[in-house]
Amino acid sequence: MKTIFSKNSFLGLRTIGLIFLAILLMVCDRYVPVFSAVKSALLSIVAPIQYVVSKPITVLDSVISNIESNRRLLKENEELRAQQLFLQTRVQKLLMLEQENSKLRGLVNFISPRQERFLIAQLLAINVDDLSQKIVLDKGRQDEIYIGQPVLDAYGLIGQVILTSFNTSVVLMLTDSKSAIPVQVVRNGVRSIVVGTGSASSLELIHVQETVDIKRGDILVTSSLGGRFPDGYPIGIVTKVERGAGEHFMKILVTPSAHINQTRQVLLTWPVKTVANKVKLDHKDKQPKK
């Protein structure tokens, strides 16, 4: 018991002594000039040590801060790139819509002066190779599509309907090797037949004798000969005229006016004559039989 009390007494005296020493040091620091000089000298000695010890910590903090800053910048950069890609996609989509609207206006402007009925259709499928050049449209018998109906884009005739279902139709393109369309030269009214070559960029005039006045640059349009098409739908421009020795017919190549490989929307037309005939037939069918 005595040892415990002696130990506690010693700790108490030491605490009191330390408190007294602290008070004494504060008084000396405030009122004794020599003490301030000693403190300044000690600070001069300790300061370099503090700098050396704290420098690695400062450098490490700076490195960590730079790494975090770089990570933040990289993340922001990725977000900005994603936004840029999204905006570029939107812009491209808007440009495509603008181009489609422009083409639609061209289609409507082409047909309106003729006062023909028309319907815009979307391409569902394209079958283009050396043997066949056909497209499938999203309009069919429910839309009163009929076999032989002209199909155009904003630049000219694409082809004609050859098959219909309830809600789709198949179009034989004028570039198909089985296609044959009556045409005439705008310059002088010369009539002929243009056939497909199997190439989307070329047509051919057939059975044109050497004496016929056709030359490079002539514009061809549809002819009403045969009653299949109305006059005036653009077909193409003559790009090559060859007169072979000993040949009775010239070889004449034509570049199509229609943008065969760039079309996404087409125009189906009901020529005035066709509509009038349909009205007459409907009226005749409705008359009472005697």
PDB file of C-alpha atoms in Angstrom:
ATOM      1  CA  MET A   1       0.000   0.000   0.000  1.00  0.00           C
ATOM      2  CA  LYS A   2       2.847   2.378   0.839  1.00  0.00           C
ATOM      3  CA  THR A   3       4.480   1.712  -2.528  1.00  0.00           C
ATOM      4  CA  ILE A   4       1.293   2.599  -4.387  1.00  0.00           C
ATOM      5  CA  PHE A   5       0.817   5.836  -2.442  1.00  0.00           C
ATOM      6  CA  SER A   6       4.466   6.762  -2.955  1.00  0.00           C
ATOM      7  CA  LYS A   7       4.177   6.170  -6.693  1.00  0.00           C
ATOM      8  CA  ASN A   8       1.015   8.257  -6.955  1.00  0.00           C
ATOM      9  CA  SER A   9       2.627  11.060  -4.945  1.00  0.00           C
ATOM     10  CA  PHE A  10       5.598  11.047  -7.301  1.00  0.00           C
ATOM     11  CA  LEU A  11       3.367  11.282 -10.369  1.00  0.00           C
ATOM     12  CA  GLY A  12       1.436  14.137  -8.826  1.00  0.00           C
ATOM     13  CA  LEU A  13       4.593  16.057  -7.971  1.00  0.00           C
ATOM     14  CA  ARG A  14       5.944  15.500 -11.478  1.00  0.00           C
ATOM     15  CA  THR A  15       2.752  16.780 -13.052  1.00  0.00           C
ATOM     16  CA  ILE A  16       2.809  19.887 -10.862  1.00  0.00           C
ATOM     17  CA  GLY A  17       6.441  20.401 -11.775  1.00  0.00           C
ATOM     18  CA  LEU A  18       5.727  20.157 -15.481  1.00  0.00           C
ATOM     19  CA  ILE A  19       2.848  22.625 -15.194  1.00  0.00           C
ATOM     20  CA  PHE A  20       5.072  25.036 -13.313  1.00  0.00           C
ATOM     21  CA  LEU A  21       7.826  24.633 -15.922  1.00  0.00           C
ATOM     22  CA  ALA A  22       5.369  25.337 -18.730  1.00  0.00           C
ATOM     23  CA  ILE A  23       4.159  28.500 -17.003  1.00  0.00           C
ATOM     24  CA  LEU A  24       7.749  29.571 -16.432  1.00  0.00           C
ATOM     25  CA  LEU A  25       8.638  29.024 -20.095  1.00  0.00           C
ATOM     26  CA  MET A  26       5.637  31.076 -21.243  1.00  0.00           C
ATOM     27  CA  VAL A  27       6.602  33.931 -18.908  1.00  0.00           C
ATOM     28  CA  CYS A  28      10.221  33.821 -20.091  1.00  0.00           C
ATOM     29  CA  ASP A  29       9.135  33.712 -23.718  1.00  0.00           C
ATOM     30  CA  ARG A  30       7.103  36.833 -23.226  1.00  0.00           C
ATOM     31  CA  TYR A  31       9.309  38.931 -20.925  1.00  0.00           C
ATOM     32  CA  VAL A  32      12.912  37.658 -21.329  1.00  0.00           C
ATOM     33  CA  PRO A  33      14.587  38.832 -24.622  1.00  0.00           C
ATOM     34  CA  VAL A  34      17.360  36.248 -24.412  1.00  0.00           C
ATOM     35  CA  PHE A  35      14.824  33.466 -24.437  1.00  0.00           C
ATOM     36  CA  SER A  36      13.410  34.725 -27.763  1.00  0.00           C
ATOM     37  CA  ALA A  37      16.891  34.684 -29.301  1.00  0.00           C
ATOM     38  CA  VAL A  38      17.410  31.091 -28.154  1.00  0.00           C
ATOM     39  CA  LYS A  39      14.040  30.093 -29.615  1.00  0.00           C
ATOM     40  CA  SER A  40      14.979  31.738 -32.932  1.00  0.00           C
ATOM     41  CA  ALA A  41      18.286  29.886 -33.042  1.00  0.00           C
ATOM     42  CA  LEU A  42      16.571  26.575 -32.347  1.00  0.00           C
ATOM     43  CA  LEU A  43      14.028  27.311 -35.084  1.00  0.00           C
ATOM     44  CA  SER A  44      16.854  27.941 -37.566  1.00  0.00           C
ATOM     45  CA  ILE A  45      18.269  24.539 -36.746  1.00  0.00           C
ATOM     46  CA  VAL A  46      14.961  22.690 -36.824  1.00  0.00           C
ATOM     47  CA  ALA A  47      13.512  24.365 -39.983  1.00  0.00           C
ATOM     48  CA  PRO A  48      15.801  22.584 -42.520  1.00  0.00           C
ATOM     49  CA  ILE A  49      15.044  19.279 -40.826  1.00  0.00           C
ATOM     50  CA  GLN A  50      11.311  19.978 -41.075  1.00  0.00           C
ATOM     51  CA  TYR A  51      11.720  20.898 -44.773  1.00  0.00           C
ATOM     52  CA  VAL A  52      13.644  17.702 -45.561  1.00  0.00           C
ATOM     53  CA  VAL A  53      11.095  15.586 -43.708  1.00  0.00           C
ATOM     54  CA  SER A  54       8.030  17.319 -45.189  1.00  0.00           C
ATOM     55  CA  LYS A  55       9.308  17.552 -48.808  1.00  0.00           C
ATOM     56  CA  PRO A  56       8.602  13.892 -49.790  1.00  0.00           C
ATOM     57  CA  ILE A  57       5.127  14.205 -48.290  1.00  0.00           C
ATOM     58  CA  THR A  58       4.505  17.391 -50.310  1.00  0.00           C
ATOM     59  CA  VAL A  59       5.775  15.738 -53.516  1.00  0.00           C
ATOM     60  CA  LEU A  60       3.642  12.652 -52.869  1.00  0.00           C
ATOM     61  CA  ASP A  61       0.562  14.812 -52.293  1.00  0.00           C
ATOM     62  CA  SER A  62       1.287  16.649 -55.546  1.00  0.00           C
ATOM     63  CA  VAL A  63       1.680  13.376 -57.478  1.00  0.00           C
ATOM     64  CA  ILE A  64      -1.563  11.982 -56.048  1.00  0.00           C
ATOM     65  CA  SER A  65      -3.341  15.249 -56.862  1.00  0.00           C
ATOM     66  CA  ASN A  66      -2.018  15.162 -60.455  1.00  0.00           C
ATOM     67  CA  ILE A  67      -3.082  11.527 -60.889  1.00  0.00           C
ATOM     68  CA  GLU A  68      -6.587  12.302 -59.637  1.00  0.00           C
ATOM     69  CA  SER A  69      -6.715  15.386 -61.862  1.00  0.00           C
ATOM     70  CA  ASN A  70      -5.622  13.343 -64.906  1.00  0.00           C
ATOM     71  CA  ARG A  71      -8.220  10.677 -64.155  1.00  0.00           C
ATOM     72  CA  ARG A  72     -10.895  13.345 -63.869  1.00  0.00           C
ATOM     73  CA  LEU A  73      -9.760  14.953 -67.126  1.00  0.00           C
ATOM     74  CA  LEU A  74      -9.715  11.580 -68.910  1.00  0.00           C
ATOM     75  CA  LYS A  75     -13.231  10.832 -67.696  1.00  0.00           C
ATOM     76  CA  GLU A  76     -14.454  14.270 -68.798  1.00  0.00           C
ATOM     77  CA  ASN A  77     -12.707  13.759 -72.150  1.00  0.00           C
ATOM     78  CA  GLU A  78     -14.459  10.405 -72.651  1.00  0.00           C
ATOM     79  CA  GLU A  79     -17.815  11.971 -71.769  1.00  0.00           C
ATOM     80  CA  LEU A  80     -17.199  14.846 -74.195  1.00  0.00           C
ATOM     81  CA  ARG A  81     -16.205  12.406 -76.962  1.00  0.00           C
ATOM     82  CA  ALA A  82     -19.364  10.386 -76.340  1.00  0.00           C
ATOM     83  CA  GLN A  83     -21.430  13.583 -76.511  1.00  0.00           C
ATOM     84  CA  GLN A  84     -19.625  14.636 -79.688  1.00  0.00           C
ATOM     85  CA  LEU A  85     -20.282  11.239 -81.303  1.00  0.00           C
ATOM     86  CA  PHE A  86     -23.941  11.414 -80.276  1.00  0.00           C
ATOM     87  CA  LEU A  87     -24.293  14.943 -81.681  1.00  0.00           C
ATOM     88  CA  GLN A  88     -22.513  13.959 -84.912  1.00  0.00           C
ATOM     89  CA  THR A  89     -24.932  11.039 -85.274  1.00  0.00           C
ATOM     90  CA  ARG A  90     -27.882  13.377 -84.715  1.00  0.00           C
ATOM     91  CA  VAL A  91     -26.498  15.838 -87.274  1.00  0.00           C
ATOM     92  CA  GLN A  92     -26.025  13.061 -89.847  1.00  0.00           C
ATOM     93  CA  LYS A  93     -29.557  11.845 -89.187  1.00  0.00           C
ATOM     94  CA  LEU A  94     -30.928  15.369 -89.607  1.00  0.00           C
ATOM     95  CA  LEU A  95     -28.956  15.794 -92.834  1.00  0.00           C
ATOM     96  CA  MET A  96     -30.359  12.506 -94.146  1.00  0.00           C
ATOM     97  CA  LEU A  97     -33.883  13.616 -93.230  1.00  0.00           C
ATOM     98  CA  GLU A  98     -33.283  16.939 -94.952  1.00  0.00           C
ATOM     99  CA  GLN A  99     -32.048  15.167 -98.081  1.00  0.00           C
ATOM    100  CA  GLU A 100     -35.050  12.822 -98.029  1.00  0.00           C
ATOM    101  CA  ASN A 101     -37.422  15.772 -97.606  1.00  0.00           C
ATOM    102  CA  SER A 102     -35.705  17.511-100.509  1.00  0.00           C
ATOM    103  CA  LYS A 103     -36.123  14.395-102.658  1.00  0.00           C
ATOM    104  CA  LEU A 104     -39.764  14.121-101.643  1.00  0.00           C
ATOM    105  CA  ARG A 105     -40.341  17.733-102.646  1.00  0.00           C
ATOM    106  CA  GLY A 106     -38.667  16.949-105.965  1.00  0.00           C
ATOM    107  CA  LEU A 107     -40.938  13.949-106.466  1.00  0.00           C
ATOM    108  CA  VAL A 108     -44.084  15.915-105.668  1.00  0.00           C
ATOM    109  CA  ASN A 109     -43.000  18.872-107.813  1.00  0.00           C
ATOM    110  CA  PHE A 110     -42.338  16.488-110.692  1.00  0.00           C
ATOM    111  CA  ILE A 111     -45.805  14.947-110.542  1.00  0.00           C
ATOM    112  CA  SER A 112     -47.990  17.897-109.457  1.00  0.00           C
ATOM    113  CA  PRO A 113     -48.059  19.771-112.815  1.00  0.00           C
ATOM    114  CA  ARG A 114     -49.391  16.594-114.453  1.00  0.00           C
ATOM    115  CA  GLN A 115     -52.274  16.463-111.947  1.00  0.00           C
ATOM    116  CA  GLU A 116     -51.614  12.768-111.442  1.00  0.00           C
ATOM    117  CA  ARG A 117     -52.426  10.759-108.359  1.00  0.00           C
ATOM    118  CA  PHE A 118     -49.286   9.601-106.562  1.00  0.00           C
ATOM    119  CA  LEU A 119     -48.151   7.659-103.509  1.00  0.00           C
ATOM    120  CA  ILE A 120     -44.766   7.606-101.778  1.00  0.00           C
ATOM    121  CA  ALA A 121     -43.359   4.159-100.933  1.00  0.00           C
ATOM    122  CA  GLN A 122     -40.356   2.906 -98.960  1.00  0.00           C
ATOM    123  CA  LEU A 123     -37.882   0.300-100.177  1.00  0.00           C
ATOM    124  CA  LEU A 124     -38.074  -2.932 -98.178  1.00  0.00           C
ATOM    125  CA  ALA A 125     -35.511  -4.970-100.117  1.00  0.00           C
ATOM    126  CA  ILE A 126     -33.117  -4.643-103.037  1.00  0.00           C
ATOM    127  CA  ASN A 127     -32.098  -7.487-105.346  1.00  0.00           C
ATOM    128  CA  VAL A 128     -29.400  -6.197-107.671  1.00  0.00           C
ATOM    129  CA  ASP A 129     -26.965  -8.474-109.519  1.00  0.00           C
ATOM    130  CA  ASP A 130     -25.990  -9.359-113.084  1.00  0.00           C
ATOM    131  CA  LEU A 131     -29.065 -11.575-113.534  1.00  0.00           C
ATOM    132  CA  SER A 132     -31.780  -9.553-111.844  1.00  0.00           C
ATOM    133  CA  GLN A 133     -32.407  -5.970-110.768  1.00  0.00           C
ATOM    134  CA  LYS A 134     -35.555  -5.689-108.667  1.00  0.00           C
ATOM    135  CA  ILE A 135     -36.749  -3.827-105.582  1.00  0.00           C
ATOM    136  CA  VAL A 136     -39.530  -4.582-103.091  1.00  0.00           C
ATOM    137  CA  LEU A 137     -41.812  -1.768-101.869  1.00  0.00           C
ATOM    138  CA  ASP A 138     -44.009  -1.451 -98.782  1.00  0.00           C
ATOM    139  CA  LYS A 139     -47.168  -0.814-100.822  1.00  0.00           C
ATOM    140  CA  GLY A 140     -49.432  -3.413-102.418  1.00  0.00           C
ATOM    141  CA  ARG A 141     -52.942  -4.206-103.582  1.00  0.00           C
ATOM    142  CA  GLN A 142     -54.490  -2.609-100.513  1.00  0.00           C
ATOM    143  CA  ASP A 143     -53.010   0.663-101.810  1.00  0.00           C
ATOM    144  CA  GLU A 144     -54.410  -0.022-105.311  1.00  0.00           C
ATOM    145  CA  ILE A 145     -50.969  -0.781-106.740  1.00  0.00           C
ATOM    146  CA  TYR A 146     -51.296  -2.472-110.140  1.00  0.00           C
ATOM    147  CA  ILE A 147     -48.997  -4.442-112.450  1.00  0.00           C
ATOM    148  CA  GLY A 148     -47.313  -2.199-115.011  1.00  0.00           C
ATOM    149  CA  GLN A 149     -47.509   0.870-112.746  1.00  0.00           C
ATOM    150  CA  PRO A 150     -44.684   3.416-113.249  1.00  0.00           C
ATOM    151  CA  VAL A 151     -42.229   3.874-110.359  1.00  0.00           C
ATOM    152  CA  LEU A 152     -40.030   6.988-110.152  1.00  0.00           C
ATOM    153  CA  ASP A 153     -37.580   8.810-107.952  1.00  0.00           C
ATOM    154  CA  ALA A 154     -36.978  12.574-107.965  1.00  0.00           C
ATOM    155  CA  TYR A 155     -34.830  12.296-111.101  1.00  0.00           C
ATOM    156  CA  GLY A 156     -36.643   9.927-113.406  1.00  0.00           C
ATOM    157  CA  LEU A 157     -38.205   6.546-114.062  1.00  0.00           C
ATOM    158  CA  ILE A 158     -36.893   3.635-111.992  1.00  0.00           C
ATOM    159  CA  GLY A 159     -39.042   0.872-113.429  1.00  0.00           C
ATOM    160  CA  GLN A 160     -42.487  -0.682-113.297  1.00  0.00           C
ATOM    161  CA  VAL A 161     -44.438  -2.934-110.949  1.00  0.00           C
ATOM    162  CA  ILE A 162     -44.402  -6.592-112.062  1.00  0.00           C
ATOM    163  CA  LEU A 163     -45.864  -8.336-109.001  1.00  0.00           C
ATOM    164  CA  THR A 164     -48.196  -7.324-106.162  1.00  0.00           C
ATOM    165  CA  SER A 165     -49.273  -8.822-102.857  1.00  0.00           C
ATOM    166  CA  PHE A 166     -51.683  -7.413-100.289  1.00  0.00           C
ATOM    167  CA  ASN A 167     -49.146  -5.029 -98.750  1.00  0.00           C
ATOM    168  CA  THR A 168     -45.990  -5.248-100.899  1.00  0.00           C
ATOM    169  CA  SER A 169     -45.018  -5.043-104.544  1.00  0.00           C
ATOM    170  CA  VAL A 170     -42.035  -5.994-106.699  1.00  0.00           C
ATOM    171  CA  VAL A 171     -40.581  -3.526-109.189  1.00  0.00           C
ATOM    172  CA  LEU A 172     -38.561  -4.514-112.256  1.00  0.00           C
ATOM    173  CA  MET A 173     -35.946  -1.792-112.607  1.00  0.00           C
ATOM    174  CA  LEU A 174     -35.366  -0.323-116.042  1.00  0.00           C
ATOM    175  CA  THR A 175     -31.719  -1.464-115.810  1.00  0.00           C
ATOM    176  CA  ASP A 176     -32.768  -5.146-115.611  1.00  0.00           C
ATOM    177  CA  SER A 177     -31.888  -7.083-118.766  1.00  0.00           C
ATOM    178  CA  LYS A 178     -35.567  -8.100-119.138  1.00  0.00           C
ATOM    179  CA  SER A 179     -36.772  -4.482-119.093  1.00  0.00           C
ATOM    180  CA  ALA A 180     -37.843  -2.757-122.327  1.00  0.00           C
ATOM    181  CA  ILE A 181     -39.411   0.713-122.314  1.00  0.00           C
ATOM    182  CA  PRO A 182     -40.612   2.864-125.243  1.00  0.00           C
ATOM    183  CA  VAL A 183     -38.809   6.214-125.324  1.00  0.00           C
ATOM    184  CA  GLN A 184     -38.431   9.285-127.472  1.00  0.00           C
ATOM    185  CA  VAL A 185     -35.700  11.883-127.992  1.00  0.00           C
ATOM    186  CA  VAL A 186     -36.673  15.283-126.574  1.00  0.00           C
ATOM    187  CA  ARG A 187     -34.730  17.137-129.281  1.00  0.00           C
ATOM    188  CA  ASN A 188     -36.508  15.717-132.315  1.00  0.00           C
ATOM    189  CA  GLY A 189     -39.161  13.233-131.144  1.00  0.00           C
ATOM    190  CA  VAL A 190     -37.394  10.143-132.554  1.00  0.00           C
ATOM    191  CA  ARG A 191     -38.864   7.011-130.956  1.00  0.00           C
ATOM    192  CA  SER A 192     -37.070   3.843-129.941  1.00  0.00           C
ATOM    193  CA  ILE A 193     -36.872   1.166-127.245  1.00  0.00           C
ATOM    194  CA  VAL A 194     -34.467   1.323-124.312  1.00  0.00           C
ATOM    195  CA  VAL A 195     -33.464  -1.939-122.628  1.00  0.00           C
ATOM    196  CA  GLY A 196     -31.545  -2.756-119.478  1.00  0.00           C
ATOM    197  CA  THR A 197     -27.993  -4.042-119.613  1.00  0.00           C
ATOM    198  CA  GLY A 198     -27.830  -5.560-116.129  1.00  0.00           C
ATOM    199  CA  SER A 199     -25.718  -2.617-114.978  1.00  0.00           C
ATOM    200  CA  ALA A 200     -27.151   0.096-112.721  1.00  0.00           C
ATOM    201  CA  SER A 201     -25.223   2.742-114.635  1.00  0.00           C
ATOM    202  CA  SER A 202     -26.101   1.858-118.227  1.00  0.00           C
ATOM    203  CA  LEU A 203     -29.038   1.355-120.612  1.00  0.00           C
ATOM    204  CA  GLU A 204     -29.054   0.641-124.348  1.00  0.00           C
ATOM    205  CA  LEU A 205     -31.161   1.841-127.266  1.00  0.00           C
ATOM    206  CA  ILE A 206     -31.857  -1.028-129.635  1.00  0.00           C
ATOM    207  CA  HIS A 207     -32.713  -1.347-133.330  1.00  0.00           C
ATOM    208  CA  VAL A 208     -31.683   2.216-134.189  1.00  0.00           C
ATOM    209  CA  GLN A 209     -30.555   2.455-137.806  1.00  0.00           C
ATOM    210  CA  GLU A 210     -27.490   4.469-138.811  1.00  0.00           C
ATOM    211  CA  THR A 211     -29.598   7.026-140.628  1.00  0.00           C
ATOM    212  CA  VAL A 212     -31.544   7.999-137.492  1.00  0.00           C
ATOM    213  CA  ASP A 213     -30.639  11.382-135.965  1.00  0.00           C
ATOM    214  CA  ILE A 214     -29.461  10.531-132.451  1.00  0.00           C
ATOM    215  CA  LYS A 215     -26.316  11.972-130.927  1.00  0.00           C
ATOM    216  CA  ARG A 216     -24.386  12.104-127.676  1.00  0.00           C
ATOM    217  CA  GLY A 217     -26.087  14.331-125.089  1.00  0.00           C
ATOM    218  CA  ASP A 218     -29.638  13.713-126.328  1.00  0.00           C
ATOM    219  CA  ILE A 219     -32.219  13.468-123.526  1.00  0.00           C
ATOM    220  CA  LEU A 220     -34.608  10.514-123.549  1.00  0.00           C
ATOM    221  CA  VAL A 221     -38.073  10.460-121.962  1.00  0.00           C
ATOM    222  CA  THR A 222     -40.874   7.904-121.867  1.00  0.00           C
ATOM    223  CA  SER A 223     -43.180   7.570-124.842  1.00  0.00           C
ATOM    224  CA  SER A 224     -46.886   6.783-124.605  1.00  0.00           C
ATOM    225  CA  LEU A 225     -46.433   4.343-127.497  1.00  0.00           C
ATOM    226  CA  GLY A 226     -48.009   1.085-126.364  1.00  0.00           C
ATOM    227  CA  GLY A 227     -50.087   2.820-123.697  1.00  0.00           C
ATOM    228  CA  ARG A 228     -47.972   1.611-120.791  1.00  0.00           C
ATOM    229  CA  PHE A 229     -46.381   4.909-119.744  1.00  0.00           C
ATOM    230  CA  PRO A 230     -47.431   8.535-120.192  1.00  0.00           C
ATOM    231  CA  ASP A 231     -45.157  10.835-122.184  1.00  0.00           C
ATOM    232  CA  GLY A 232     -42.341  12.728-120.557  1.00  0.00           C
ATOM    233  CA  TYR A 233     -40.923  10.722-117.646  1.00  0.00           C
ATOM    234  CA  PRO A 234     -37.096  11.206-117.724  1.00  0.00           C
ATOM    235  CA  ILE A 235     -35.200   8.077-118.763  1.00  0.00           C
ATOM    236  CA  GLY A 236     -31.603   9.148-119.329  1.00  0.00           C
ATOM    237  CA  ILE A 237     -28.972  10.861-121.453  1.00  0.00           C
ATOM    238  CA  VAL A 238     -27.226   9.373-124.485  1.00  0.00           C
ATOM    239  CA  THR A 239     -23.547   8.974-123.588  1.00  0.00           C
ATOM    240  CA  LYS A 240     -22.197   6.855-126.460  1.00  0.00           C
ATOM    241  CA  VAL A 241     -23.090   6.436-130.142  1.00  0.00           C
ATOM    242  CA  GLU A 242     -21.134   3.937-132.245  1.00  0.00           C
ATOM    243  CA  ARG A 243     -21.629   3.360-135.960  1.00  0.00           C
ATOM    244  CA  GLY A 244     -19.951   0.076-136.806  1.00  0.00           C
ATOM    245  CA  ALA A 245     -18.769  -0.683-140.347  1.00  0.00           C
ATOM    246  CA  GLY A 246     -21.219  -2.972-142.106  1.00  0.00           C
ATOM    247  CA  GLU A 247     -23.713  -2.811-139.244  1.00  0.00           C
ATOM    248  CA  HIS A 248     -27.338  -1.885-139.880  1.00  0.00           C
ATOM    249  CA  PHE A 249     -27.938  -0.638-136.330  1.00  0.00           C
ATOM    250  CA  MET A 250     -25.971   1.712-134.112  1.00  0.00           C
ATOM    251  CA  LYS A 251     -24.777   0.836-130.607  1.00  0.00           C
ATOM    252  CA  ILE A 252     -26.181   3.542-128.334  1.00  0.00           C
ATOM    253  CA  LEU A 253     -25.585   3.614-124.573  1.00  0.00           C
ATOM    254  CA  VAL A 254     -27.618   5.701-122.142  1.00  0.00           C
ATOM    255  CA  THR A 255     -26.943   6.780-118.545  1.00  0.00           C
ATOM    256  CA  PRO A 256     -30.140   6.552-116.447  1.00  0.00           C
ATOM    257  CA  SER A 257     -31.566   9.762-114.996  1.00  0.00           C
ATOM    258  CA  ALA A 258     -32.847   7.978-111.876  1.00  0.00           C
ATOM    259  CA  HIS A 259     -30.391   7.506-109.013  1.00  0.00           C
ATOM    260  CA  ILE A 260     -30.749   3.746-109.028  1.00  0.00           C
ATOM    261  CA  ASN A 261     -28.388   2.883-106.158  1.00  0.00           C
ATOM    262  CA  GLN A 262     -29.182   5.867-103.928  1.00  0.00           C
ATOM    263  CA  THR A 263     -32.955   5.683-103.690  1.00  0.00           C
ATOM    264  CA  ARG A 264     -34.720   4.910-100.406  1.00  0.00           C
ATOM    265  CA  GLN A 265     -38.112   6.356-101.280  1.00  0.00           C
ATOM    266  CA  VAL A 266     -39.939   6.155-104.578  1.00  0.00           C
ATOM    267  CA  LEU A 267     -43.070   7.545-106.126  1.00  0.00           C
ATOM    268  CA  LEU A 268     -45.862   5.383-107.492  1.00  0.00           C
ATOM    269  CA  THR A 269     -48.056   7.246-109.954  1.00  0.00           C
ATOM    270  CA  TRP A 270     -51.495   6.785-111.410  1.00  0.00           C
ATOM    271  CA  PRO A 271     -51.322   8.565-114.781  1.00  0.00           C
ATOM    272  CA  VAL A 272     -54.386  10.681-115.590  1.00  0.00           C
ATOM    273  CA  LYS A 273     -55.360   8.333-118.410  1.00  0.00           C
ATOM    274  CA  THR A 274     -55.221   5.303-116.112  1.00  0.00           C
ATOM    275  CA  VAL A 275     -57.289   7.019-113.422  1.00  0.00           C
ATOM    276  CA  ALA A 276     -59.871   8.134-116.001  1.00  0.00           C
ATOM    277  CA  ASN A 277     -60.139   4.610-117.409  1.00  0.00           C
ATOM    278  CA  LYS A 278     -60.574   3.171-113.921  1.00  0.00           C
ATOM    279  CA  VAL A 279     -63.361   5.647-113.163  1.00  0.00           C
ATOM    280  CA  LYS A 280     -65.113   4.687-116.415  1.00  0.00           C
ATOM    281  CA  LEU A 281     -64.819   0.979-115.634  1.00  0.00           C
ATOM    282  CA  ASP A 282     -66.097   1.469-112.086  1.00  0.00           C
ATOM    283  CA  HIS A 283     -69.008   3.529-113.396  1.00  0.00           C
ATOM    284  CA  LYS A 284     -69.782   0.880-116.003  1.00  0.00           C
ATOM    285  CA  ASP A 285     -69.714  -1.893-113.391  1.00  0.00           C
ATOM    286  CA  LYS A 286     -72.160   0.028-111.195  1.00  0.00           C
ATOM    287  CA  GLN A 287     -74.734   0.467-113.988  1.00  0.00           C
ATOM    288  CA  PRO A 288     -77.735  -1.907-113.693  1.00  0.00           C
ATOM    289  CA  LYS A 289     -77.693  -4.817-116.112  1.00  0.00           C
ATOM    290  CA  LYS A 290     -80.626  -5.091-118.509  1.00  0.00           C
TER     291      LYS A 290
END
